[in-house]
Amino acid sequence: MKKADVDEFFYRLATADPEPTTELQYVNDYTLLVAVVLSAQATDIGVNKATRALFETVRTPQAMLELGEEGLKQHIKTIGLFNAKAKNVIALSRILVDEYGGEVPQSRDLLETLPGVGRKTANVVMNVAFGEETIAVDTHIFRVANRTGLARGKTPRAVEDRLEKVTPPPYRRHAHHWLILHGRYVCKARRPECWRCIVSTLCAFKPKTPAPARA
């Protein structure tokens, strides 16, 4: 995609949604970290349902340790891979208490050392909690970037690096959310809804999906 088209691409997304944000529900930096860890291979809706009651009382690493692994499992058992995720959340909570005074470190490198936290999760936390211009490439962003021609790459990291290069400075703070939301609700995996896409004229995907016939 040409530079002028990239500028226009993000301009249209920004105009339609000036202040995008994560759809995960959280109350502070710690609960955000927990929610993102739980969201791996799960939907935000599913995670929100599971954490709604949890985050009413558990909002710090110490409170999570007091709840314990078995107690946490009872809250998140509807989420895929909940056994492994519960173990990771308890382990990372212990590290936060022992090594960081109960605070979430404002460093992607440090975040990636925590159990259950990979680059994508660290990027989300850095972006949402600390306002860093990071781009967490999930399946939605990977699909949108490749399908549209915005930032093609064979791996999530390759797409991330490309997006870092081509995204205009004014849009870097929110690029992550615009692309996720676009992929989640418009540029869908099985059938992109091109007929209602605000960036379809800039997109390399062909043939464009026509509007469904009316009954």
PDB file of C-alpha atoms in Angstrom:
ATOM      1  CA  MET A   1       0.000   0.000   0.000  1.00  0.00           C
ATOM      2  CA  LYS A   2       1.369   3.412  -0.962  1.00  0.00           C
ATOM      3  CA  LYS A   3       2.199   5.928   1.759  1.00  0.00           C
ATOM      4  CA  ALA A   4      -0.650   8.255   0.765  1.00  0.00           C
ATOM      5  CA  ASP A   5      -3.072   5.341   0.930  1.00  0.00           C
ATOM      6  CA  VAL A   6      -1.761   4.298   4.355  1.00  0.00           C
ATOM      7  CA  ASP A   7      -2.347   7.843   5.609  1.00  0.00           C
ATOM      8  CA  GLU A   8      -5.874   7.810   4.226  1.00  0.00           C
ATOM      9  CA  PHE A   9      -6.490   4.311   5.598  1.00  0.00           C
ATOM     10  CA  PHE A  10      -5.808   5.376   9.177  1.00  0.00           C
ATOM     11  CA  TYR A  11      -7.467   8.770   8.692  1.00  0.00           C
ATOM     12  CA  ARG A  12     -10.751   7.047   7.827  1.00  0.00           C
ATOM     13  CA  LEU A  13     -10.534   4.647  10.760  1.00  0.00           C
ATOM     14  CA  ALA A  14      -9.673   7.499  13.117  1.00  0.00           C
ATOM     15  CA  THR A  15     -12.502   9.669  11.861  1.00  0.00           C
ATOM     16  CA  ALA A  16     -15.009   6.887  12.417  1.00  0.00           C
ATOM     17  CA  ASP A  17     -13.706   6.064  15.929  1.00  0.00           C
ATOM     18  CA  PRO A  18     -11.489   8.825  17.392  1.00  0.00           C
ATOM     19  CA  GLU A  19     -10.880   7.167  20.771  1.00  0.00           C
ATOM     20  CA  PRO A  20     -10.826   3.376  20.379  1.00  0.00           C
ATOM     21  CA  THR A  21     -10.040   1.185  23.367  1.00  0.00           C
ATOM     22  CA  THR A  22      -9.802  -2.425  24.416  1.00  0.00           C
ATOM     23  CA  GLU A  23     -13.031  -4.348  24.855  1.00  0.00           C
ATOM     24  CA  LEU A  24     -11.575  -6.212  27.823  1.00  0.00           C
ATOM     25  CA  GLN A  25     -12.986  -4.981  31.124  1.00  0.00           C
ATOM     26  CA  TYR A  26     -10.488  -4.089  33.861  1.00  0.00           C
ATOM     27  CA  VAL A  27     -10.110  -1.753  36.833  1.00  0.00           C
ATOM     28  CA  ASN A  28      -6.354  -1.117  37.019  1.00  0.00           C
ATOM     29  CA  ASP A  29      -3.046  -2.094  35.414  1.00  0.00           C
ATOM     30  CA  TYR A  30      -2.920  -5.422  37.237  1.00  0.00           C
ATOM     31  CA  THR A  31      -6.420  -6.544  36.294  1.00  0.00           C
ATOM     32  CA  LEU A  32      -5.681  -5.488  32.706  1.00  0.00           C
ATOM     33  CA  LEU A  33      -2.614  -7.737  32.696  1.00  0.00           C
ATOM     34  CA  VAL A  34      -4.640 -10.636  34.082  1.00  0.00           C
ATOM     35  CA  ALA A  35      -7.438 -10.098  31.565  1.00  0.00           C
ATOM     36  CA  VAL A  36      -5.025 -10.065  28.634  1.00  0.00           C
ATOM     37  CA  VAL A  37      -3.303 -13.238  29.833  1.00  0.00           C
ATOM     38  CA  LEU A  38      -6.701 -14.921  30.114  1.00  0.00           C
ATOM     39  CA  SER A  39      -7.742 -13.729  26.652  1.00  0.00           C
ATOM     40  CA  ALA A  40      -5.216 -15.911  24.807  1.00  0.00           C
ATOM     41  CA  GLN A  41      -7.221 -18.238  22.541  1.00  0.00           C
ATOM     42  CA  ALA A  42     -10.427 -16.883  24.081  1.00  0.00           C
ATOM     43  CA  THR A  43     -12.875 -14.109  23.244  1.00  0.00           C
ATOM     44  CA  ASP A  44     -12.999 -10.798  25.084  1.00  0.00           C
ATOM     45  CA  ILE A  45     -16.685 -11.421  25.764  1.00  0.00           C
ATOM     46  CA  GLY A  46     -15.907 -14.750  27.406  1.00  0.00           C
ATOM     47  CA  VAL A  47     -13.107 -13.266  29.501  1.00  0.00           C
ATOM     48  CA  ASN A  48     -15.298 -10.359  30.629  1.00  0.00           C
ATOM     49  CA  LYS A  49     -18.008 -12.753  31.795  1.00  0.00           C
ATOM     50  CA  ALA A  50     -15.478 -14.781  33.753  1.00  0.00           C
ATOM     51  CA  THR A  51     -13.702 -11.827  35.376  1.00  0.00           C
ATOM     52  CA  ARG A  52     -16.712  -9.649  36.211  1.00  0.00           C
ATOM     53  CA  ALA A  53     -17.186 -11.161  39.668  1.00  0.00           C
ATOM     54  CA  LEU A  54     -13.462 -11.863  40.104  1.00  0.00           C
ATOM     55  CA  PHE A  55     -12.418  -8.240  39.705  1.00  0.00           C
ATOM     56  CA  GLU A  56     -15.009  -7.047  42.190  1.00  0.00           C
ATOM     57  CA  THR A  57     -12.810  -8.352  45.001  1.00  0.00           C
ATOM     58  CA  VAL A  58      -9.471  -9.333  43.449  1.00  0.00           C
ATOM     59  CA  ARG A  59      -7.657  -6.241  42.170  1.00  0.00           C
ATOM     60  CA  THR A  60      -4.077  -6.712  43.351  1.00  0.00           C
ATOM     61  CA  PRO A  61      -1.466  -9.459  43.056  1.00  0.00           C
ATOM     62  CA  GLN A  62      -1.640 -10.047  46.807  1.00  0.00           C
ATOM     63  CA  ALA A  63      -5.407 -10.527  46.685  1.00  0.00           C
ATOM     64  CA  MET A  64      -4.937 -13.005  43.842  1.00  0.00           C
ATOM     65  CA  LEU A  65      -2.432 -14.980  45.900  1.00  0.00           C
ATOM     66  CA  GLU A  66      -4.879 -15.040  48.791  1.00  0.00           C
ATOM     67  CA  LEU A  67      -7.597 -16.338  46.457  1.00  0.00           C
ATOM     68  CA  GLY A  68      -5.251 -19.108  45.362  1.00  0.00           C
ATOM     69  CA  GLU A  69      -5.034 -21.211  42.226  1.00  0.00           C
ATOM     70  CA  GLU A  70      -8.073 -23.350  42.970  1.00  0.00           C
ATOM     71  CA  GLY A  71     -10.154 -20.310  43.836  1.00  0.00           C
ATOM     72  CA  LEU A  72      -9.134 -18.612  40.603  1.00  0.00           C
ATOM     73  CA  LYS A  73     -10.050 -21.715  38.605  1.00  0.00           C
ATOM     74  CA  GLN A  74     -13.601 -21.516  39.890  1.00  0.00           C
ATOM     75  CA  HIS A  75     -13.909 -18.034  38.378  1.00  0.00           C
ATOM     76  CA  ILE A  76     -12.284 -18.768  35.015  1.00  0.00           C
ATOM     77  CA  LYS A  77     -13.294 -22.371  34.333  1.00  0.00           C
ATOM     78  CA  THR A  78     -15.430 -21.281  31.378  1.00  0.00           C
ATOM     79  CA  ILE A  79     -12.312 -19.994  29.586  1.00  0.00           C
ATOM     80  CA  GLY A  80     -10.212 -22.269  27.405  1.00  0.00           C
ATOM     81  CA  LEU A  81      -6.974 -23.570  28.934  1.00  0.00           C
ATOM     82  CA  PHE A  82      -8.107 -22.296  32.335  1.00  0.00           C
ATOM     83  CA  ASN A  83      -5.884 -24.687  34.292  1.00  0.00           C
ATOM     84  CA  ALA A  84      -2.682 -23.449  32.694  1.00  0.00           C
ATOM     85  CA  LYS A  85      -3.858 -19.841  32.797  1.00  0.00           C
ATOM     86  CA  ALA A  86      -4.678 -20.039  36.508  1.00  0.00           C
ATOM     87  CA  LYS A  87      -1.219 -21.418  37.207  1.00  0.00           C
ATOM     88  CA  ASN A  88       0.399 -18.596  35.218  1.00  0.00           C
ATOM     89  CA  VAL A  89      -1.682 -15.855  36.848  1.00  0.00           C
ATOM     90  CA  ILE A  90      -0.770 -17.075  40.334  1.00  0.00           C
ATOM     91  CA  ALA A  91       2.910 -17.368  39.349  1.00  0.00           C
ATOM     92  CA  LEU A  92       3.080 -13.900  37.803  1.00  0.00           C
ATOM     93  CA  SER A  93       1.238 -12.465  40.815  1.00  0.00           C
ATOM     94  CA  ARG A  94       3.870 -13.956  43.118  1.00  0.00           C
ATOM     95  CA  ILE A  95       6.640 -12.357  41.057  1.00  0.00           C
ATOM     96  CA  LEU A  96       4.885  -8.978  41.064  1.00  0.00           C
ATOM     97  CA  VAL A  97       4.589  -9.113  44.858  1.00  0.00           C
ATOM     98  CA  ASP A  98       8.122 -10.378  45.495  1.00  0.00           C
ATOM     99  CA  GLU A  99      10.045  -8.388  42.901  1.00  0.00           C
ATOM    100  CA  TYR A 100       7.989  -5.340  41.898  1.00  0.00           C
ATOM    101  CA  GLY A 101       6.202  -4.254  45.063  1.00  0.00           C
ATOM    102  CA  GLY A 102       2.874  -5.435  43.676  1.00  0.00           C
ATOM    103  CA  GLU A 103       3.110  -3.106  40.674  1.00  0.00           C
ATOM    104  CA  VAL A 104       3.018  -3.984  36.981  1.00  0.00           C
ATOM    105  CA  PRO A 105       6.419  -3.090  35.474  1.00  0.00           C
ATOM    106  CA  GLN A 106       6.339  -0.427  32.778  1.00  0.00           C
ATOM    107  CA  SER A 107       8.714  -2.327  30.522  1.00  0.00           C
ATOM    108  CA  ARG A 108       7.933  -4.700  27.675  1.00  0.00           C
ATOM    109  CA  ASP A 109      11.094  -6.686  28.326  1.00  0.00           C
ATOM    110  CA  LEU A 110      10.238  -7.166  31.998  1.00  0.00           C
ATOM    111  CA  LEU A 111       6.630  -8.031  31.220  1.00  0.00           C
ATOM    112  CA  GLU A 112       7.779 -10.747  28.828  1.00  0.00           C
ATOM    113  CA  THR A 113       9.632 -12.460  31.666  1.00  0.00           C
ATOM    114  CA  LEU A 114       6.358 -13.064  33.533  1.00  0.00           C
ATOM    115  CA  PRO A 115       4.649 -16.492  33.229  1.00  0.00           C
ATOM    116  CA  GLY A 116       2.024 -16.536  30.482  1.00  0.00           C
ATOM    117  CA  VAL A 117       3.105 -13.176  29.056  1.00  0.00           C
ATOM    118  CA  GLY A 118       4.375 -13.130  25.485  1.00  0.00           C
ATOM    119  CA  ARG A 119       5.168 -10.213  23.211  1.00  0.00           C
ATOM    120  CA  LYS A 120       1.533  -9.714  22.175  1.00  0.00           C
ATOM    121  CA  THR A 121       0.310  -9.546  25.764  1.00  0.00           C
ATOM    122  CA  ALA A 122       3.163  -7.240  26.748  1.00  0.00           C
ATOM    123  CA  ASN A 123       2.385  -4.946  23.830  1.00  0.00           C
ATOM    124  CA  VAL A 124      -1.276  -4.707  24.836  1.00  0.00           C
ATOM    125  CA  VAL A 125      -0.392  -3.797  28.419  1.00  0.00           C
ATOM    126  CA  MET A 126       2.213  -1.247  27.331  1.00  0.00           C
ATOM    127  CA  ASN A 127      -0.294   0.358  24.971  1.00  0.00           C
ATOM    128  CA  VAL A 128      -3.411   0.366  27.137  1.00  0.00           C
ATOM    129  CA  ALA A 129      -1.923   0.836  30.602  1.00  0.00           C
ATOM    130  CA  PHE A 130       1.033   3.059  29.813  1.00  0.00           C
ATOM    131  CA  GLY A 131       0.135   4.756  26.541  1.00  0.00           C
ATOM    132  CA  GLU A 132       3.080   3.367  24.594  1.00  0.00           C
ATOM    133  CA  GLU A 133       2.846   3.237  20.792  1.00  0.00           C
ATOM    134  CA  THR A 134       3.023  -0.548  20.596  1.00  0.00           C
ATOM    135  CA  ILE A 135       1.091  -2.765  18.198  1.00  0.00           C
ATOM    136  CA  ALA A 136       0.016  -6.186  19.449  1.00  0.00           C
ATOM    137  CA  VAL A 137      -0.499  -8.392  16.409  1.00  0.00           C
ATOM    138  CA  ASP A 138      -3.275 -10.883  17.069  1.00  0.00           C
ATOM    139  CA  THR A 139      -5.130 -12.952  14.480  1.00  0.00           C
ATOM    140  CA  HIS A 140      -7.336  -9.990  13.528  1.00  0.00           C
ATOM    141  CA  ILE A 141      -4.463  -7.586  12.901  1.00  0.00           C
ATOM    142  CA  PHE A 142      -2.447 -10.264  11.103  1.00  0.00           C
ATOM    143  CA  ARG A 143      -5.386 -10.897   8.765  1.00  0.00           C
ATOM    144  CA  VAL A 144      -6.236  -7.231   8.133  1.00  0.00           C
ATOM    145  CA  ALA A 145      -2.618  -6.217   7.544  1.00  0.00           C
ATOM    146  CA  ASN A 146      -2.050  -8.997   5.005  1.00  0.00           C
ATOM    147  CA  ARG A 147      -5.442  -8.956   3.320  1.00  0.00           C
ATOM    148  CA  THR A 148      -5.542  -5.199   2.754  1.00  0.00           C
ATOM    149  CA  GLY A 149      -1.890  -4.910   1.770  1.00  0.00           C
ATOM    150  CA  LEU A 150      -1.277  -2.486   4.621  1.00  0.00           C
ATOM    151  CA  ALA A 151       1.616  -4.464   6.092  1.00  0.00           C
ATOM    152  CA  ARG A 152       2.199  -7.919   4.704  1.00  0.00           C
ATOM    153  CA  GLY A 153       4.261 -10.471   6.585  1.00  0.00           C
ATOM    154  CA  LYS A 154       4.468 -14.224   7.103  1.00  0.00           C
ATOM    155  CA  THR A 155       4.649 -14.033  10.891  1.00  0.00           C
ATOM    156  CA  PRO A 156       3.029 -11.817  13.543  1.00  0.00           C
ATOM    157  CA  ARG A 157       6.426 -10.299  14.341  1.00  0.00           C
ATOM    158  CA  ALA A 158       7.059  -9.490  10.676  1.00  0.00           C
ATOM    159  CA  VAL A 159       3.672  -7.770  10.475  1.00  0.00           C
ATOM    160  CA  GLU A 160       4.354  -5.894  13.707  1.00  0.00           C
ATOM    161  CA  ASP A 161       7.704  -4.645  12.437  1.00  0.00           C
ATOM    162  CA  ARG A 162       6.154  -3.565   9.141  1.00  0.00           C
ATOM    163  CA  LEU A 163       3.304  -1.753  10.873  1.00  0.00           C
ATOM    164  CA  GLU A 164       5.817   0.056  13.065  1.00  0.00           C
ATOM    165  CA  LYS A 165       7.468   1.352   9.903  1.00  0.00           C
ATOM    166  CA  VAL A 166       4.434   2.361   7.862  1.00  0.00           C
ATOM    167  CA  THR A 167       1.983   3.686  10.480  1.00  0.00           C
ATOM    168  CA  PRO A 168       2.037   7.516  10.466  1.00  0.00           C
ATOM    169  CA  PRO A 169       3.040   9.045  13.840  1.00  0.00           C
ATOM    170  CA  PRO A 170      -0.368  10.627  14.584  1.00  0.00           C
ATOM    171  CA  TYR A 171      -2.001   7.203  14.427  1.00  0.00           C
ATOM    172  CA  ARG A 172       0.513   4.985  16.238  1.00  0.00           C
ATOM    173  CA  ARG A 173      -1.087   5.313  19.665  1.00  0.00           C
ATOM    174  CA  HIS A 174      -4.411   3.813  18.564  1.00  0.00           C
ATOM    175  CA  ALA A 175      -3.446   1.801  15.452  1.00  0.00           C
ATOM    176  CA  HIS A 176      -3.565  -1.410  17.476  1.00  0.00           C
ATOM    177  CA  HIS A 177      -7.217  -0.945  18.426  1.00  0.00           C
ATOM    178  CA  TRP A 178      -8.434   0.349  15.073  1.00  0.00           C
ATOM    179  CA  LEU A 179      -7.043  -2.695  13.305  1.00  0.00           C
ATOM    180  CA  ILE A 180      -8.357  -5.189  15.860  1.00  0.00           C
ATOM    181  CA  LEU A 181     -11.854  -3.717  15.836  1.00  0.00           C
ATOM    182  CA  HIS A 182     -11.873  -3.522  12.047  1.00  0.00           C
ATOM    183  CA  GLY A 183     -10.896  -7.175  11.806  1.00  0.00           C
ATOM    184  CA  ARG A 184     -13.353  -8.240  14.473  1.00  0.00           C
ATOM    185  CA  TYR A 185     -16.426  -6.503  13.087  1.00  0.00           C
ATOM    186  CA  VAL A 186     -15.851  -5.718   9.390  1.00  0.00           C
ATOM    187  CA  CYS A 187     -12.869  -7.478   7.830  1.00  0.00           C
ATOM    188  CA  LYS A 188     -13.969 -10.838   9.206  1.00  0.00           C
ATOM    189  CA  ALA A 189     -12.052 -14.045   8.617  1.00  0.00           C
ATOM    190  CA  ARG A 190     -14.570 -16.091   6.672  1.00  0.00           C
ATOM    191  CA  ARG A 191     -16.423 -13.339   4.848  1.00  0.00           C
ATOM    192  CA  PRO A 192     -15.118  -9.772   4.950  1.00  0.00           C
ATOM    193  CA  GLU A 193     -17.979  -7.294   4.788  1.00  0.00           C
ATOM    194  CA  CYS A 194     -16.486  -5.186   2.013  1.00  0.00           C
ATOM    195  CA  TRP A 195     -19.807  -3.596   1.111  1.00  0.00           C
ATOM    196  CA  ARG A 196     -19.777  -1.607   4.351  1.00  0.00           C
ATOM    197  CA  CYS A 197     -16.033  -1.143   4.776  1.00  0.00           C
ATOM    198  CA  ILE A 198     -14.841   2.474   4.979  1.00  0.00           C
ATOM    199  CA  VAL A 199     -11.381   1.575   3.639  1.00  0.00           C
ATOM    200  CA  SER A 200     -12.461  -0.783   0.850  1.00  0.00           C
ATOM    201  CA  THR A 201     -11.314   1.585  -1.905  1.00  0.00           C
ATOM    202  CA  LEU A 202      -7.773   1.427  -0.492  1.00  0.00           C
ATOM    203  CA  CYS A 203      -7.717  -2.308   0.101  1.00  0.00           C
ATOM    204  CA  ALA A 204      -5.926  -4.829  -2.122  1.00  0.00           C
ATOM    205  CA  PHE A 205      -8.389  -7.644  -1.416  1.00  0.00           C
ATOM    206  CA  LYS A 206     -10.172  -8.883  -4.542  1.00  0.00           C
ATOM    207  CA  PRO A 207     -12.828  -9.593  -5.457  1.00  0.00           C
ATOM    208  CA  LYS A 208     -14.666  -7.428  -2.961  1.00  0.00           C
ATOM    209  CA  THR A 209     -17.472  -9.196  -1.127  1.00  0.00           C
ATOM    210  CA  PRO A 210     -20.862  -7.972  -2.332  1.00  0.00           C
ATOM    211  CA  ALA A 211     -23.701  -7.089  -0.001  1.00  0.00           C
ATOM    212  CA  PRO A 212     -25.947 -10.045   0.812  1.00  0.00           C
ATOM    213  CA  ALA A 213     -29.094 -10.238  -1.290  1.00  0.00           C
ATOM    214  CA  ARG A 214     -32.218  -9.101   0.475  1.00  0.00           C
ATOM    215  CA  ALA A 215     -34.907 -11.676   1.073  1.00  0.00           C
TER     216      ALA A 215
END
